[in-house]
Amino acid sequence: KMEGQRPCQLILHLVSFGWDNGPPKEAHNIRYKLQSLPNPSHSLRSGGKTGENKDLQENWFSLDPVSDFYDKMVEEVSQLLEHTNRTEQDEGGSNETGSSGKGRRSRNVAKLNESESESESDRESNEDRESSLSDQSEELEKDRNHQEVRTTVIVHVGCAKGKHRSVAMVERLSKHPWIVKGERVAVSLTHRDLRREGAMENKRTKMDQRSKDRQKKGRHDETW
């Protein structure tokens, strides 16, 4: 490393979520949609089991489409981490906020974001994409004691409800040994919707309750 250059430590933050509750509002470097992958079997999902369940994970990842998609994600996220680290080293690991530096990083990360589906790109506005890539694609945290710059790479993984496929995928990704330039990358994870009742489920529950109320009211009216 060049003399005076602060060490750059990468952090990989993995987020699972359900599209039924809408995508996360936080910025991301890359986002994956898992709706095309098969669901775990009903027997494995019954009894309140989630993607954290070991038997569910083992069975689900034994499916070829799932294991192939996982391998693709590992390859692409590895490229993103290496690219981000290389960009930081080229820029001297400085914590500058100049627009030129941000713009250069944004364009590089945007090339890797092409792995997102066309439908997702169409759904996001140009303003949202520019904001995600230029303003928040990398979260820099300065450690004053060690004079380090920590660069956080954020990966979103979504399925329908955010309880099985996305959770299982994020759990498996978190256990992968992410190595960049001989150094292990720190990993954190968040399961946004794991303990949350989905918006669609809430809607169905309210509709069912209203239907029961109407039936009850109808029976009450008939008695008069």
Coordinates of C-alpha atoms in Angstrom, one line a residue:
K1 CA 0.0 0.0 0.0
M2 CA 1.1 3.6 -0.6
E3 CA 2.5 5.5 2.3
G4 CA -0.2 7.4 4.1
Q5 CA -3.0 5.5 2.5
R6 CA -5.7 4.3 4.9
P7 CA -6.6 0.7 4.8
C8 CA -10.0 -0.1 3.2
Q9 CA -12.2 -2.7 4.9
L10 CA -15.2 -4.1 2.9
I11 CA -18.4 -5.0 4.6
L12 CA -21.0 -7.1 2.8
H13 CA -24.6 -6.5 4.0
L14 CA -27.2 -9.0 2.9
V15 CA -30.9 -8.2 3.1
S16 CA -33.8 -10.6 2.5
F17 CA -37.3 -9.2 1.9
G18 CA -40.7 -10.0 0.5
W19 CA -42.0 -8.2 -2.6
D20 CA -45.5 -8.4 -1.2
N21 CA -44.4 -5.8 1.4
G22 CA -42.5 -3.7 -1.2
P23 CA -38.8 -3.5 -1.8
P24 CA -36.5 -2.0 0.9
K25 CA -36.2 1.8 0.7
E26 CA -32.5 1.7 1.6
A27 CA -29.9 1.9 -1.2
H28 CA -28.5 -1.2 -2.7
N29 CA -25.6 -2.1 -5.0
I30 CA -27.3 -5.1 -6.5
R31 CA -30.8 -6.7 -6.1
Y32 CA -31.9 -10.2 -6.9
K33 CA -35.5 -11.6 -7.5
L34 CA -36.1 -15.2 -6.6
Q35 CA -39.7 -15.6 -7.7
S36 CA -38.6 -17.7 -10.7
L37 CA -37.1 -20.3 -8.3
P38 CA -39.3 -23.1 -7.0
N39 CA -40.7 -22.9 -3.5
P40 CA -39.5 -25.3 -0.8
S41 CA -42.0 -28.2 -0.5
H42 CA -45.2 -27.5 1.5
S43 CA -44.2 -30.1 4.1
L44 CA -41.0 -28.2 4.8
R45 CA -42.8 -24.9 5.0
S46 CA -45.5 -26.1 7.3
G47 CA -45.6 -25.6 11.0
G48 CA -44.1 -22.1 10.8
K49 CA -40.8 -23.2 9.4
T50 CA -38.8 -20.5 7.6
G51 CA -35.7 -20.2 5.5
E52 CA -33.6 -20.5 8.6
N53 CA -34.6 -24.1 9.0
K54 CA -31.6 -26.4 8.2
D55 CA -33.7 -29.2 6.7
L56 CA -35.5 -26.7 4.4
Q57 CA -32.2 -25.2 3.3
E58 CA -30.6 -28.6 2.6
N59 CA -33.6 -29.8 0.5
W60 CA -34.1 -26.5 -1.3
F61 CA -30.4 -26.2 -2.3
S62 CA -30.4 -29.7 -3.7
L63 CA -32.6 -28.5 -6.5
D64 CA -30.5 -27.7 -9.7
P65 CA -32.2 -24.3 -10.5
V66 CA -31.5 -23.1 -6.9
S67 CA -27.9 -24.3 -6.7
D68 CA -27.2 -22.8 -10.2
F69 CA -28.7 -19.5 -9.2
Y70 CA -26.7 -19.5 -6.0
D71 CA -23.5 -20.1 -7.9
K72 CA -24.3 -17.2 -10.2
M73 CA -24.9 -14.9 -7.3
V74 CA -21.6 -15.9 -5.6
E75 CA -19.8 -15.1 -8.9
E76 CA -21.5 -11.7 -9.4
V77 CA -21.2 -10.6 -5.8
S78 CA -17.5 -11.6 -5.7
Q79 CA -16.9 -9.5 -8.8
L80 CA -18.7 -6.6 -7.2
L81 CA -16.6 -6.9 -4.0
E82 CA -13.4 -7.1 -6.0
H83 CA -14.4 -4.2 -8.2
T84 CA -15.4 -2.0 -5.2
N85 CA -12.1 -2.8 -3.4
R86 CA -10.1 -2.0 -6.6
T87 CA -11.9 1.3 -7.0
E88 CA -11.2 2.2 -3.4
Q89 CA -7.5 1.4 -3.8
D90 CA -7.3 3.4 -7.1
E91 CA -8.8 6.4 -5.3
G92 CA -6.4 6.0 -2.4
G93 CA -9.2 5.0 0.0
S94 CA -10.0 8.7 0.6
N95 CA -13.3 9.6 2.2
E96 CA -13.9 12.5 -0.2
T97 CA -17.4 13.6 -1.0
G98 CA -16.6 15.3 -4.3
S99 CA -19.1 14.6 -7.1
S100 CA -16.4 13.4 -9.5
G101 CA -15.3 10.6 -7.2
K102 CA -18.9 9.5 -6.6
G103 CA -19.7 9.6 -10.3
R104 CA -16.8 7.4 -11.1
R105 CA -17.8 4.8 -8.5
S106 CA -21.4 5.0 -9.6
R107 CA -20.7 4.2 -13.3
N108 CA -18.6 1.2 -12.3
V109 CA -21.1 -0.3 -10.0
A110 CA -23.9 0.3 -12.5
K111 CA -22.3 -2.0 -14.9
L112 CA -22.5 -4.8 -12.4
N113 CA -26.1 -4.0 -11.7
E114 CA -27.1 -5.2 -15.1
S115 CA -27.7 -8.6 -13.6
E116 CA -31.1 -7.3 -12.3
S117 CA -34.1 -8.3 -14.4
E118 CA -35.6 -5.9 -17.0
S119 CA -38.9 -5.8 -15.1
E120 CA -37.2 -4.5 -12.0
S121 CA -35.3 -1.9 -13.9
D122 CA -38.5 -0.8 -15.6
R123 CA -40.2 -0.5 -12.2
E124 CA -37.6 1.8 -10.7
S125 CA -37.5 5.4 -11.8
N126 CA -34.4 7.0 -13.2
E127 CA -34.3 9.3 -10.2
D128 CA -34.3 6.3 -7.8
R129 CA -31.5 4.5 -9.8
E130 CA -29.3 7.6 -9.9
S131 CA -29.9 8.2 -6.1
S132 CA -29.0 4.6 -5.3
L133 CA -25.9 4.5 -7.4
S134 CA -24.4 7.9 -7.0
D135 CA -25.4 9.0 -3.5
Q136 CA -25.7 5.8 -1.5
S137 CA -24.1 2.9 -3.5
E138 CA -21.3 2.8 -0.9
E139 CA -21.8 3.6 2.8
L140 CA -18.6 5.0 4.2
E141 CA -18.0 4.8 8.0
K142 CA -14.8 6.5 9.3
D143 CA -13.3 4.8 12.3
R144 CA -11.6 7.7 14.1
N145 CA -9.4 5.5 16.3
H146 CA -7.9 3.5 13.5
Q147 CA -8.4 6.0 10.7
E148 CA -10.1 3.3 8.6
V149 CA -12.7 3.8 5.8
R150 CA -15.3 1.0 5.8
T151 CA -17.1 0.5 2.5
T152 CA -20.4 -1.4 2.8
V153 CA -21.7 -3.3 -0.3
I154 CA -25.4 -3.9 0.0
V155 CA -27.1 -6.9 -1.7
H156 CA -30.9 -7.2 -1.6
V157 CA -32.5 -10.7 -2.1
G158 CA -36.3 -10.8 -2.6
C159 CA -38.9 -13.5 -2.9
A160 CA -42.7 -13.2 -2.5
K161 CA -43.2 -13.0 1.2
G162 CA -39.6 -12.8 2.5
K163 CA -39.9 -15.9 4.7
H164 CA -38.5 -18.9 2.8
R165 CA -36.5 -18.5 -0.4
S166 CA -34.9 -15.2 0.2
V167 CA -34.1 -16.0 3.8
A168 CA -32.5 -19.4 2.9
M169 CA -30.5 -17.7 0.2
V170 CA -29.2 -15.0 2.4
E171 CA -28.4 -17.5 5.2
R172 CA -26.3 -19.6 2.7
L173 CA -24.6 -16.5 1.2
S174 CA -23.7 -15.3 4.7
K175 CA -21.7 -18.5 5.3
H176 CA -19.7 -18.2 2.1
P177 CA -16.0 -17.3 2.7
W178 CA -15.9 -14.0 0.9
I179 CA -12.2 -13.2 0.2
V180 CA -10.8 -10.1 -1.4
K181 CA -7.1 -9.7 -1.9
G182 CA -6.4 -12.4 0.7
E183 CA -8.6 -10.7 3.3
R184 CA -11.9 -12.0 4.6
V185 CA -14.8 -9.7 4.1
A186 CA -17.0 -9.0 7.1
V187 CA -20.7 -10.0 6.6
S188 CA -23.9 -8.8 8.2
L189 CA -27.4 -9.8 7.4
T190 CA -31.0 -8.6 7.9
H191 CA -34.2 -10.6 7.4
R192 CA -36.6 -7.7 7.0
D193 CA -39.9 -9.6 6.7
L194 CA -39.1 -12.9 8.5
R195 CA -41.2 -12.0 11.6
R196 CA -43.7 -9.8 9.8
E197 CA -47.1 -10.7 8.5
G198 CA -47.2 -9.9 4.8
A199 CA -49.3 -7.0 3.4
M200 CA -51.3 -9.5 1.3
E201 CA -52.0 -11.7 4.3
N202 CA -53.2 -8.6 6.3
K203 CA -55.4 -7.7 3.4
R204 CA -57.0 -11.1 3.2
T205 CA -57.5 -11.2 7.0
K206 CA -59.3 -7.9 6.9
M207 CA -61.5 -9.0 4.0
D208 CA -62.3 -12.2 5.8
Q209 CA -63.3 -10.3 8.9
R210 CA -65.5 -7.9 7.0
S211 CA -67.2 -10.8 5.3
K212 CA -67.9 -12.5 8.7
D213 CA -69.2 -9.2 10.0
R214 CA -71.6 -8.8 7.1
Q215 CA -72.9 -12.4 7.5
K216 CA -73.3 -11.8 11.3
K217 CA -75.2 -8.6 10.6
G218 CA -77.4 -10.3 8.1
R219 CA -78.4 -13.0 10.5
H220 CA -79.1 -10.4 13.2
D221 CA -81.4 -8.5 10.8
E222 CA -83.3 -11.6 9.9
T223 CA -84.2 -12.2 13.6
W224 CA -86.1 -8.9 13.5

